[in-house]
Every structure is written in structure tokens, then in C-alpha cells.
Coordinates of C-alpha atoms in Angstrom, one line a residue:
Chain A
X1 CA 0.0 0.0 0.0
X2 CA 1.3 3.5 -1.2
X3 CA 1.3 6.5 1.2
X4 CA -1.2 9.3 0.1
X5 CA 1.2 12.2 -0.8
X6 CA -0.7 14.6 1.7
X7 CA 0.9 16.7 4.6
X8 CA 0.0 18.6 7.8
X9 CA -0.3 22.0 6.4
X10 CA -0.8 21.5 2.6
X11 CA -3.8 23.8 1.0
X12 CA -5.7 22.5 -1.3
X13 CA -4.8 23.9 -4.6
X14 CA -7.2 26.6 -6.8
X15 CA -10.1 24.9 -8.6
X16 CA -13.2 27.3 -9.5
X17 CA -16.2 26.6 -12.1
X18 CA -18.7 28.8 -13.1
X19 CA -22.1 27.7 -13.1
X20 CA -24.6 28.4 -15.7
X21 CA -28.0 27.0 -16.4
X22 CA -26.7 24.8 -19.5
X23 CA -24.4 23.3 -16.7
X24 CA -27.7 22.8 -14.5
X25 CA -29.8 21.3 -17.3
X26 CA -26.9 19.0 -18.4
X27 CA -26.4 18.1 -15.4
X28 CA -30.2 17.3 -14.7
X29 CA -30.2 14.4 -17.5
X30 CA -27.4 12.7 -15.7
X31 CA -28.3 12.7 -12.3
X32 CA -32.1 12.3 -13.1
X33 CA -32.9 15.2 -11.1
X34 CA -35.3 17.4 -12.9
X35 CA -37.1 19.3 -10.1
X36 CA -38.3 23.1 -11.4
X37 CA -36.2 24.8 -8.7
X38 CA -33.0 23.3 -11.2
X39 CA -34.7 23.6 -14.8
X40 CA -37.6 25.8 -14.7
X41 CA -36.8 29.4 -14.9
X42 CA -40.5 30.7 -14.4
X43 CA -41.4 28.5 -11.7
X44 CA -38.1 28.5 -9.6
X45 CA -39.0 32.6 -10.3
X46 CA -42.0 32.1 -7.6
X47 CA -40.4 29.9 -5.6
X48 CA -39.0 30.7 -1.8
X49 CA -35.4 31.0 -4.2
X50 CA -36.0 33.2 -6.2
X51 CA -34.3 31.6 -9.2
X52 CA -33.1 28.0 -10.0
X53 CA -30.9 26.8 -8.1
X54 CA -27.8 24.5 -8.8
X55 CA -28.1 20.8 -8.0
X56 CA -26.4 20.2 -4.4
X57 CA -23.4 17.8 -6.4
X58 CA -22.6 20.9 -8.4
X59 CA -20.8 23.1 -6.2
X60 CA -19.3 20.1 -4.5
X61 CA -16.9 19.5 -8.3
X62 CA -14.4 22.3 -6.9
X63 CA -13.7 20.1 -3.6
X64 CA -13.2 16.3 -5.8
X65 CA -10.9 18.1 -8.0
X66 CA -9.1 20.4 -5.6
X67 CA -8.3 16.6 -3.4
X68 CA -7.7 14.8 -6.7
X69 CA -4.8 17.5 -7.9
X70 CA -3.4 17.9 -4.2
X71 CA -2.9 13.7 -4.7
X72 CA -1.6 14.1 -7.8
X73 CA -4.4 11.0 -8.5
X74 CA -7.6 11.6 -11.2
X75 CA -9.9 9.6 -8.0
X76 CA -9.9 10.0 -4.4
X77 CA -8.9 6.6 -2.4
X78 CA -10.9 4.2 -1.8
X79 CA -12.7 4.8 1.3
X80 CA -12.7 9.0 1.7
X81 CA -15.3 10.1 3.5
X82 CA -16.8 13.4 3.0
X83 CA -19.4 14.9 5.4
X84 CA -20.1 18.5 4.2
X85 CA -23.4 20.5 5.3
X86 CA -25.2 23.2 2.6
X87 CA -25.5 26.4 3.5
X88 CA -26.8 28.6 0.8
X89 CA -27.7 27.7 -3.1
X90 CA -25.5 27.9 -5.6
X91 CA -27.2 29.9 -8.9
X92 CA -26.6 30.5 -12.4
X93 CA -23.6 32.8 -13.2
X94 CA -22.3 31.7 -9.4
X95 CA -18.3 31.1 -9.4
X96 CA -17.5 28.3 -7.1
X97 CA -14.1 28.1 -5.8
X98 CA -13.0 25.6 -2.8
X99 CA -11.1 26.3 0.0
X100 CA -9.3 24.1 2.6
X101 CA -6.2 22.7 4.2
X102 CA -4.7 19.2 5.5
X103 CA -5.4 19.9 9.3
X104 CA -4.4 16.3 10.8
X105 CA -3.8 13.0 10.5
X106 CA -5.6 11.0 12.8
X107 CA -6.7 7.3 13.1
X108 CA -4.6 6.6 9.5
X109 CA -6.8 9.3 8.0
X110 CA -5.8 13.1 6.6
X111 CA -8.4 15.3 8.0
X112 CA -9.3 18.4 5.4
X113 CA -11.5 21.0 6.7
X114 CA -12.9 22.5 3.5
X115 CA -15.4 25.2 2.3
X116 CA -17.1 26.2 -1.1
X117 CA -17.2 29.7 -1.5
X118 CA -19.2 31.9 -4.0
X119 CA -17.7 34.9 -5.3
X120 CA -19.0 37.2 -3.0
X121 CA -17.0 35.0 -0.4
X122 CA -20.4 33.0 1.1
X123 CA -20.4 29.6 2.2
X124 CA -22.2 27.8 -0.2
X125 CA -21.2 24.3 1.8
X126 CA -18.7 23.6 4.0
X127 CA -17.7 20.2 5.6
X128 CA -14.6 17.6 6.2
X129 CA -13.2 15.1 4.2
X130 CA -11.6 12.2 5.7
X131 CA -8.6 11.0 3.2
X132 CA -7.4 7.0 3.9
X133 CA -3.4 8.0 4.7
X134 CA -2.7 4.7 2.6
X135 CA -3.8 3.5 -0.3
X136 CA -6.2 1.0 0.6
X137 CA -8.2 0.5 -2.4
X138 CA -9.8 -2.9 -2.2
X139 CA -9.5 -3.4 1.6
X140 CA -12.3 -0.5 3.1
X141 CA -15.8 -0.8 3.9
X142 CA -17.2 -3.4 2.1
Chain B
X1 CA -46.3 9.6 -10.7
X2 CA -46.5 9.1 -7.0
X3 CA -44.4 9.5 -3.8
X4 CA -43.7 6.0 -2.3
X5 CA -45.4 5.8 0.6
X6 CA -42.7 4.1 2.5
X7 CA -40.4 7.4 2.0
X8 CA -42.9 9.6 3.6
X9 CA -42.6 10.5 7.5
X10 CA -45.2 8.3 8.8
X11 CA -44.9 5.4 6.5
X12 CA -41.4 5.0 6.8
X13 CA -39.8 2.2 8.4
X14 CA -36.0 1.9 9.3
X15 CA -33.9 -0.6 7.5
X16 CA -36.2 -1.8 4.9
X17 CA -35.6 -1.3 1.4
X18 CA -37.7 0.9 -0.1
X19 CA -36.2 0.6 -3.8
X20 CA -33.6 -0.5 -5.9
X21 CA -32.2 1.0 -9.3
X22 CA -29.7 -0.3 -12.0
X23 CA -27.5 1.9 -14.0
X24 CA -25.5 0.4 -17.1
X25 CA -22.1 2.8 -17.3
X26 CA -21.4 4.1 -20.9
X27 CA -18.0 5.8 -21.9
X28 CA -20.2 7.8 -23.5
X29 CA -21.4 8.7 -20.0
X30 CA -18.3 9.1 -18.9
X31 CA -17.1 11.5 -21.7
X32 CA -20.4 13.8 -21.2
X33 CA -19.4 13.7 -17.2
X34 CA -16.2 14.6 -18.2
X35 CA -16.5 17.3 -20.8
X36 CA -19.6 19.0 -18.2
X37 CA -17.2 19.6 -15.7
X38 CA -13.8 19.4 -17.3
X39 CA -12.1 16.4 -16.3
X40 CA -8.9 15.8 -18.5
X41 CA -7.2 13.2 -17.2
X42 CA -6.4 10.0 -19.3
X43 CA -7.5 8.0 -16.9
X44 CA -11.2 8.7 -18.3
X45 CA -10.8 8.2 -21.5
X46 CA -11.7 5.3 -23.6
X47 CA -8.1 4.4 -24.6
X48 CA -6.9 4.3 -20.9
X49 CA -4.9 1.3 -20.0
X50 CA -7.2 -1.0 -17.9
X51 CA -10.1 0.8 -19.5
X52 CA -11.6 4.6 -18.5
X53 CA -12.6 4.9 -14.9
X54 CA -15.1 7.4 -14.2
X55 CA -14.6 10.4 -11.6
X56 CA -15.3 10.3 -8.4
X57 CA -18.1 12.3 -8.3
X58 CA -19.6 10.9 -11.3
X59 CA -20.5 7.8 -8.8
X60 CA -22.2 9.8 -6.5
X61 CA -24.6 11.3 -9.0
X62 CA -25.2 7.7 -9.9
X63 CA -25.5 6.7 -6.5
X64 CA -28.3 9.5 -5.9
X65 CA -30.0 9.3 -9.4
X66 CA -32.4 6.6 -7.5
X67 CA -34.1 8.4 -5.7
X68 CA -34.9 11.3 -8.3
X69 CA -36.1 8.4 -10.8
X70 CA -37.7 7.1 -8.0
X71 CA -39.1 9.5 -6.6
X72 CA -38.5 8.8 -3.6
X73 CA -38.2 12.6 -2.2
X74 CA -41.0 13.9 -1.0
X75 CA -42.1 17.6 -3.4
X76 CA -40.4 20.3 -1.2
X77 CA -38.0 18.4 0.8
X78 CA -34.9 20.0 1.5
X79 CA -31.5 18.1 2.2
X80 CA -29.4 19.6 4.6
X81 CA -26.1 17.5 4.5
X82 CA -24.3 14.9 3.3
X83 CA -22.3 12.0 4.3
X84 CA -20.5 10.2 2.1
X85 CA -18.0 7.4 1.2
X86 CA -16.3 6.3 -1.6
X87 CA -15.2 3.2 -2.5
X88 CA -14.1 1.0 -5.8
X89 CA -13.9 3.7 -9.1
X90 CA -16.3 3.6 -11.3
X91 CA -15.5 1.8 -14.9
X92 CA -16.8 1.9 -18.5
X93 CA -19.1 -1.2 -18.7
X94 CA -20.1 -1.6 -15.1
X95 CA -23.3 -2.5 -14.0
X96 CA -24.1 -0.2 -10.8
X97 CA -26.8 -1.3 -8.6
X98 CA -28.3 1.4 -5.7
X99 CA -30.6 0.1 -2.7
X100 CA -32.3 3.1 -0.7
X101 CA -33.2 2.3 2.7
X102 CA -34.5 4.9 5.4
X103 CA -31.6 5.2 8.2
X104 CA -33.3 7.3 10.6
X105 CA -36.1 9.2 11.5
X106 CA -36.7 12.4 14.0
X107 CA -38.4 15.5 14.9
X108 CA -36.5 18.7 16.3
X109 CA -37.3 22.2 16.9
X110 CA -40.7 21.2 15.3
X111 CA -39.5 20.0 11.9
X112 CA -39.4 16.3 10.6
X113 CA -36.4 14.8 9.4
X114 CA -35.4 11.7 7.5
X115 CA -32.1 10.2 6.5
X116 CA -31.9 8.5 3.2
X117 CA -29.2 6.3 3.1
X118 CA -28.3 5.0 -0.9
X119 CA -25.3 1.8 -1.5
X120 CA -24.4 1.6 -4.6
X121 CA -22.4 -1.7 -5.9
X122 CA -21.0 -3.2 -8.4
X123 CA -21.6 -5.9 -10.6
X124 CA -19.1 -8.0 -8.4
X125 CA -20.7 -6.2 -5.4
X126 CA -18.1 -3.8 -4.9
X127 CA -19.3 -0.6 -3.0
X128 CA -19.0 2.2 -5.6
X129 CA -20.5 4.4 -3.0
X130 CA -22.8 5.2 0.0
X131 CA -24.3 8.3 0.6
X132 CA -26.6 8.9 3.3
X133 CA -27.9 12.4 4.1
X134 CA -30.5 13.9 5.9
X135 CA -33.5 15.9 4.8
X136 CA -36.2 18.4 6.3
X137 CA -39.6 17.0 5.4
X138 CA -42.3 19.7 4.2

């Protein structure tokens, strides 16, 4: 089993997408998901949003390829664990950019604090990722 | 179509399966995945050695698309947070298969709650993924 090239320390690097509504309705066919707060302009208009909203999974992208670049790996190991909480929607024209560090390593896992932030600098969601310190594809939960 | 009873608040009942969904993995899924959010890497294209995995977080849309096929959500339900691991990458060809169980059930400061937990395997019954989050009920 190979180390996971993390450290105590290490930020996570710059990833950012912008969102747009193609990305929403693209996004819709693959996941399934087409409620009218995601897809329907009018209708997420008179609802408690105000406009659509992005699917949660969107805003998340920023975080899996932030990890994936800081391991120097196109998937996270087998057996991360991400707990995250959503604080505000992500809309059409949004920029999402992540931000976190490696805070610890504890019971053979990298702890990473991390938040999504629009551009005005607002928590979109915010959470922890737990990052197996080895390799152990094949060998976690089963 | 209809909300499954067993997903609502009061029907609900911990443990038991409520549904179960299969997805066949294309590379053409895989490129569309890619090209939405601009994954570059070889490792997800066709010509990869092995074969093209998928990303990560291509296995956790699958693992969710249940319930939104399904239905499963009650209209107006809002999630509040996610848990989630991931396990064996996703390839080109695979045969993912999600079961959707309630995990809990709860009231608090007046509001209902479930949690929806989904596992997705594959077809050797590898977990792909798990994701199990929690959601106010309307």
C-alpha cells in the first residue's frame, strides 16, 4: 500500500467553475434530477429562491478536484469520506471556488476541513473530508 | 407519478428497502461527465490502459440518481447535508446497482427529518458508493 502524498499543512490547490444554467440542465439528465427549482426558470422565479438553483453535487466539483490535484491522482482513495453541510444555493452565473487545508492525521486518515465559496466569499457548503493516509483500495468498507 | 409511501414520514420504516435501481455505465457517459465539468485526465478516456474509470463524483450522482427516478423525495423536501464514502472507481461497462433504505427518523425544533441512506455496488458487489444524508420534510 502506497502513502497518500498529503501533509500537515498542505492547502488545497485553486479549482473554480462557473455555473450556468446549461451546466444545470446538463447536469439534470445525468443525475435524473429534474425538479423546477434546477430547470424551470419561471417556476423557480415564484419559488422561496427566487431563481433556479444548482443541484447540491454541483458546487461540490471544486472540492473532488481540488483533493484529486493535491494527490496528484484523477480519484480519491478508496474509502474517503466526506461529510459536508449546505449552506446557501448555488445559482446560475455563481463562481465556485474551494477552499481548505490538511489539518491532521488522525486514526490513519488526513483530516481536510474545507469550504465552497461563491464569489462574494459566502459559504455555499462547507464540511470535512476524511482521506485513507494509505492506499487501501480494495480493503475498506465493504 | 407518486411518492412512495414508504419514503414519507409516517410510512417510513428503518432498515427496509424501499427501492432499488440499476444503471449500465457508458463511456459515452463518462465522456459527457467529463467534458460538463472538465475532467482531463487520461484515466477517463476510452483508450486508458485497464479501460476509462469514471470520476469520483460521477459515482455519486449515480449513486443519488435513484431516488430522483424514483421518486423517492417527498415535493419540497430540503437536504441539509451529506455523508458520504467512496469506494471501488467507477468503470466503463459496469453494472451499478443502488438500494435506498430509510436510516433514521426524527423530529427537532418542530421540523421532521429523515435520512436516506443509498449503496451503490457493483456488478461484483463492490461498494462504488454510500451516501446517506439527511432531509427536512415539508
Amino acid at each position: 500500500m502506497a502513502d497518500i502524498p498529503l501533509a500537515q499543512g498542505m492547502r488545497l490547490p485553486h479549482v473554480e467553475i462557473e455555473i450556468t444554467q446549461a451546466m444545470i440542465d446538463r447536469y439534470a439528465a445525468i443525475s435524473g434530477d429534474f425538479n423546477p427549482v434546477h430547470v424551470d426558470p419561471d417556476r423557480a422565479a415564484a419559488s422561496p429562491f427566487g431563481s433556479t438553483i444548482a443541484h447540491g453535487c454541483i458546487p461540490m466539483e471544486p472540492l473532488f478536484q481540488a483533493l484529486a490535484r493535491a494527490m496528484g491522482r484523477p480519484l480519491l482513495p478508496f474509502g474517503t469520506r466526506v461529510s459536508l453541510r449546505y449552506r446557501a444555493p448555488a445559482r446560475p452565473g455563481d463562481r465556485i471556488r474551494v477552499e481548505g487545508a490538511v489539518a491532521d492525521r488522525k486514526d490513519d486518515a488526513w483530516q481536510v476541513p474545507f469550504a465552497c465559496l461563491n464569489q462574494s466569499g459566502q459559504t455555499v457548503i462547507d464540511g470535512t473530508c476524511l482521506v485513507p493516509a494509505t492506499d487501501g483500495q480494495g480493503a475498506g468498507p465493504a | 407519478m407518486t411518492v412512495n409511501p414508504l419514503t414519507t414520514y409516517e410510512g417510513a420504516v428503518l432498515g427496509r428497502e424501499v427501492c432499488k435501481g440499476v444503471i449500465h455505465v457508458t463511456q459515452s457517459d463518462i465522456d459527457d461527465f467529463c467534458a460538463l465539468f472538465g475532467y482531463d485526465d487520461p484515466a477517463f478516456r476510452p483508450d486508458a490502459p485497464g479501460g476509462a474509470v469514471a470520476p469520483t463524483s460521477m459515482g455519486l450522482t449515480y449513486g443519488l440518481r435513484l431516488g430522483w427516478e424514483q421518486q423517492v423525495f417527498p415535493p419540497g423536501v430540503i437536504r441539509m447535508g451529506d455523508e458520504n464514502v467512496h469506494g471501488h472507481p467507477v468503470h466503463a461497462g459496469d453494472v451499478l446497482t443502488t438500494v435506498l433504505t430509510i436510516a433514521d427518523r426524527f423530529e427537532k425544533k418542530g421540523r421532521k427529518f429523515l435520512s436516506y441512506e443509498q449503496v451503490t455496488r457493483n456488478q461484483d458487489g463492490q461498494m462504488v458508493c454510500s451516501i446517506t444524508f439527511a432531509a427536512i420534510l415539508p
